[in-house]
XYZ file of C-alpha atoms in Angstrom:
304
model
C 9.819 71.626 48.885
C 12.956 68.270 49.978
C 16.188 69.065 50.020
C 17.123 66.103 50.563
C 17.943 65.546 46.507
C 20.435 63.074 44.525
C 23.783 64.475 43.856
C 24.439 67.485 41.501
C 27.789 66.606 39.976
C 26.573 70.031 36.576
C 27.006 72.556 36.250
C 22.898 73.141 35.167
C 22.367 71.521 37.886
C 24.691 73.777 40.248
C 23.034 76.432 39.158
C 20.057 75.366 39.713
C 20.504 74.602 43.412
C 22.350 78.518 43.729
C 19.010 79.259 41.740
C 17.358 77.575 44.833
C 19.249 79.174 47.114
C 19.062 82.324 46.360
C 15.182 82.220 45.435
C 14.666 80.394 49.007
C 16.612 83.598 50.482
C 13.675 86.209 49.514
C 10.775 83.415 50.437
C 11.334 82.809 53.849
C 10.904 86.086 56.095
C 14.064 86.865 57.391
C 13.215 90.325 60.130
C 15.159 93.437 59.244
C 16.645 91.788 54.928
C 14.719 91.954 51.825
C 11.859 88.991 51.114
C 8.626 88.498 49.417
C 6.919 88.985 52.311
C 8.532 92.920 52.938
C 10.223 95.251 51.275
C 13.111 97.899 52.597
C 16.056 99.285 52.435
C 15.113 100.655 48.980
C 15.042 97.374 47.678
C 12.694 94.533 46.918
C 12.565 90.595 46.706
C 12.650 91.001 42.554
C 16.168 92.314 42.742
C 17.405 89.380 44.386
C 15.915 87.273 41.632
C 17.748 89.039 38.901
C 20.790 89.303 40.694
C 20.954 85.343 41.570
C 19.306 84.746 37.420
C 22.816 86.981 36.903
C 24.971 84.701 38.899
C 23.902 81.305 38.335
C 26.447 81.041 35.347
C 29.242 82.060 36.569
C 29.079 80.627 40.001
C 29.012 77.319 38.609
C 31.542 77.962 35.600
C 33.674 74.683 35.847
C 36.412 76.712 33.188
C 37.229 79.674 36.156
C 39.259 79.229 38.880
C 38.043 79.636 42.322
C 37.918 83.984 42.701
C 37.371 84.873 38.771
C 34.036 82.853 39.490
C 32.979 85.647 42.212
C 33.984 88.774 40.360
C 31.449 87.501 36.802
C 28.923 87.013 39.631
C 29.744 90.096 40.779
C 29.944 92.449 37.789
C 26.555 90.027 35.808
C 24.323 91.158 39.045
C 26.163 94.717 39.064
C 24.764 94.961 34.897
C 21.615 93.164 35.927
C 19.983 96.000 38.657
C 23.186 98.132 38.925
C 24.037 97.974 43.401
C 24.967 95.590 46.160
C 22.448 92.677 46.029
C 24.854 89.357 46.701
C 28.400 89.821 47.393
C 27.981 88.159 50.561
C 25.791 85.217 49.157
C 28.496 84.887 46.088
C 31.422 85.057 48.515
C 30.306 82.208 49.916
C 28.565 80.040 47.485
C 30.950 79.618 45.182
C 33.967 77.903 47.271
C 31.225 75.289 48.194
C 30.294 74.912 44.456
C 33.815 74.909 43.215
C 33.957 72.179 46.113
C 30.813 70.105 44.790
C 32.644 69.653 41.254
C 36.068 68.863 42.466
C 35.976 67.162 45.824
C 36.642 62.701 44.942
C 33.839 60.257 45.035
C 32.890 59.305 48.589
C 35.349 62.191 50.056
C 33.638 65.139 52.430
C 32.098 68.232 51.078
C 33.928 70.143 54.262
C 37.262 68.113 53.653
C 37.270 69.318 49.864
C 36.137 72.611 50.758
C 38.765 73.072 53.149
C 42.183 71.623 50.171
C 40.497 74.673 47.911
C 40.568 76.778 49.866
C 44.154 76.483 51.091
C 45.101 75.643 47.748
C 43.517 79.795 46.690
C 46.607 81.659 44.944
C 46.762 85.546 44.809
C 44.972 85.603 41.310
C 42.164 84.760 43.133
C 42.408 87.270 45.742
C 42.979 90.162 43.129
C 39.614 88.774 41.574
C 37.774 88.793 45.016
C 39.518 92.249 45.555
C 37.640 93.254 42.398
C 34.511 91.952 42.963
C 34.111 93.742 46.367
C 35.455 97.385 44.801
C 32.680 96.773 42.865
C 29.867 95.930 44.847
C 30.702 98.448 47.490
C 29.414 97.228 50.048
C 28.256 99.843 52.929
C 30.272 100.705 55.677
C 33.403 98.633 54.016
C 35.879 101.120 55.097
C 39.746 99.942 54.553
C 42.563 98.051 56.059
C 46.155 98.184 57.595
C 47.048 95.266 55.954
C 45.816 93.433 53.003
C 43.170 96.244 52.015
C 40.555 95.394 48.735
C 41.652 99.102 47.353
C 45.371 97.931 46.786
C 47.429 94.795 45.051
C 47.067 91.821 47.052
C 50.016 90.256 47.971
C 49.047 86.816 49.521
C 46.514 84.256 49.199
C 42.839 84.863 48.991
C 42.293 82.777 51.860
C 45.653 84.194 54.087
C 43.711 87.426 52.760
C 40.001 86.008 54.735
C 42.599 85.017 57.676
C 43.594 88.750 57.827
C 39.616 89.851 57.631
C 38.212 87.501 59.880
C 38.334 88.760 63.563
C 36.077 91.701 62.158
C 33.789 90.218 58.777
C 31.778 86.641 59.164
C 32.051 85.879 55.630
C 36.095 85.772 55.969
C 36.132 83.883 59.663
C 34.046 81.192 57.468
C 36.637 80.957 55.129
C 40.102 81.481 57.916
C 37.492 78.273 59.467
C 36.567 75.803 57.220
C 32.738 77.498 57.023
C 32.266 75.730 60.724
C 29.638 77.323 61.641
C 27.529 76.853 58.395
C 28.840 72.929 58.958
C 27.823 72.999 63.334
C 25.286 75.790 63.967
C 23.715 76.100 60.420
C 23.265 72.741 59.905
C 21.542 72.199 63.389
C 19.731 75.205 62.807
C 18.352 73.860 59.428
C 17.720 70.662 60.845
C 16.027 72.048 64.251
C 14.004 74.597 61.814
C 12.226 71.702 59.466
C 11.410 68.925 62.289
C 9.056 72.169 64.208
C 7.846 73.502 60.932
C 7.716 71.446 57.944
C 8.620 73.496 55.316
C 11.789 75.069 53.829
C 11.394 78.722 54.028
C 10.647 78.552 57.296
C 13.044 76.578 58.311
C 15.723 78.971 56.802
C 14.187 81.359 58.905
C 15.457 79.507 62.381
C 18.267 79.762 60.522
C 18.877 83.211 59.707
C 17.176 83.872 63.717
C 20.019 81.704 64.847
C 22.892 83.326 63.720
C 21.728 87.397 63.934
C 21.394 85.599 67.471
C 25.025 84.472 68.133
C 27.276 87.038 66.608
C 27.297 90.467 65.649
C 26.147 90.755 61.955
C 28.808 92.119 60.608
C 26.843 94.397 57.604
C 25.527 96.046 60.891
C 28.707 96.037 62.765
C 30.273 97.941 59.729
C 28.172 100.732 59.276
C 26.806 101.426 62.076
C 28.840 99.904 64.599
C 29.465 97.373 67.896
C 26.767 98.739 69.855
C 24.291 98.565 67.508
C 25.092 94.791 66.238
C 25.203 93.777 69.935
C 21.607 95.444 70.277
C 20.406 93.657 67.675
C 21.595 89.927 67.965
C 20.096 91.163 71.560
C 16.897 91.319 69.463
C 16.933 88.654 67.623
C 16.955 86.434 71.190
C 14.675 87.993 72.479
C 12.445 87.031 69.228
C 13.033 83.421 69.229
C 12.711 83.401 73.214
C 8.929 84.976 72.141
C 8.800 82.591 69.446
C 9.549 79.681 71.342
C 5.214 79.280 73.052
C 4.296 78.903 69.257
C 2.460 76.468 67.881
C 1.721 77.647 65.138
C 3.700 79.991 62.332
C 0.486 82.773 62.829
C 1.737 83.571 65.714
C 5.461 83.420 65.463
C 4.798 85.374 62.414
C 3.657 88.421 64.949
C 7.273 87.822 66.418
C 8.701 88.277 63.384
C 7.117 91.264 61.847
C 7.219 93.746 64.287
C 10.972 92.466 64.952
C 11.148 93.318 61.090
C 9.587 96.464 61.554
C 12.063 97.824 64.062
C 15.032 97.411 62.028
C 13.942 98.336 58.948
C 12.062 101.632 60.324
C 16.152 102.261 61.551
C 17.347 101.102 58.464
C 19.703 97.717 59.672
C 20.340 95.241 57.417
C 22.029 92.295 59.017
C 22.675 91.171 55.374
C 25.989 89.006 56.383
C 23.595 86.628 58.878
C 21.266 85.846 54.949
C 23.850 85.286 53.597
C 24.981 82.398 55.818
C 21.912 81.126 55.931
C 21.606 81.028 52.048
C 24.672 79.088 52.419
C 23.515 76.849 55.142
C 20.627 75.275 52.550
C 23.516 75.020 49.944
C 25.864 72.987 52.269
C 22.995 70.917 52.996
C 21.737 70.511 48.990
C 25.938 69.567 47.525
C 25.996 66.940 50.899
C 25.363 63.710 49.867
C 22.420 61.754 50.637
C 23.539 59.488 52.777
C 22.037 60.226 56.939
C 26.144 60.703 57.920
C 26.309 62.768 55.452
C 26.612 66.031 57.452
C 28.678 63.669 60.767
C 31.481 63.820 58.033
C 30.829 66.959 57.344
C 30.956 67.918 60.963
C 34.924 70.019 61.675
C 35.888 68.529 64.713
C 35.226 70.673 67.569
C 31.900 71.935 66.649
C 31.010 75.411 66.797
C 33.536 78.269 66.221
C 33.141 81.651 67.141
C 35.645 83.843 65.585
């Protein structure tokens, strides 16, 4: 699949880009995560495909404000599959799609994204809080400030900034998606060069995030020691794959890590969500070769 396609101004085209990103997510072999090759955690790839179909019309609905898009997508997902399959994906992709629809000619996606996030409201936060409560992600817990079980008193961006130290999706809101525009995009480019295939490149993106940061989903459900251990295992898998000249060699190492994580019930979902958002950023970015440099935040990678 060729990601270097024309810009996507229309609602239908943006919804299709979202569905494609979600389809690639389940086609890619991501250790510990559900894929076509490897179900797990009581879920199958079809659950995620149905979720993408249900959510797509809402994430790209330009008649809705940003926060309501997120809620409507999660509501449709819950009706379709009855469980949380895509909260992180929707939280990350809706601002990107919103920015793609509203950016000015020649305006970098990252610049428009930051403007849109700056303009989020308390009402956006209320819609997102409702979406999070409906999805009921594992290990959600509570917070002394801006807890999702209470009515918000600040904008969505302010609430995300409050959560940024403990949640990597929230930290993307706080940083203007700095990790995605730098670390993730670099990994996607390198993965394409190495493998020449989109799903395998996405596997590399997933492992890059998993090795660089404690996965937020793992952290919430299992605690910091387990999240750190998974991070080390991802680094070990990358090192084991480095000498591989072909995919079959790499896949053996991926399968070994997949078995270890799934046997322990560990699903690094946040790293998978970030990989989906990375592919979508690439799809939504302008076609000139310097487009990603324009979108790259000053100072490079942000580790929050």
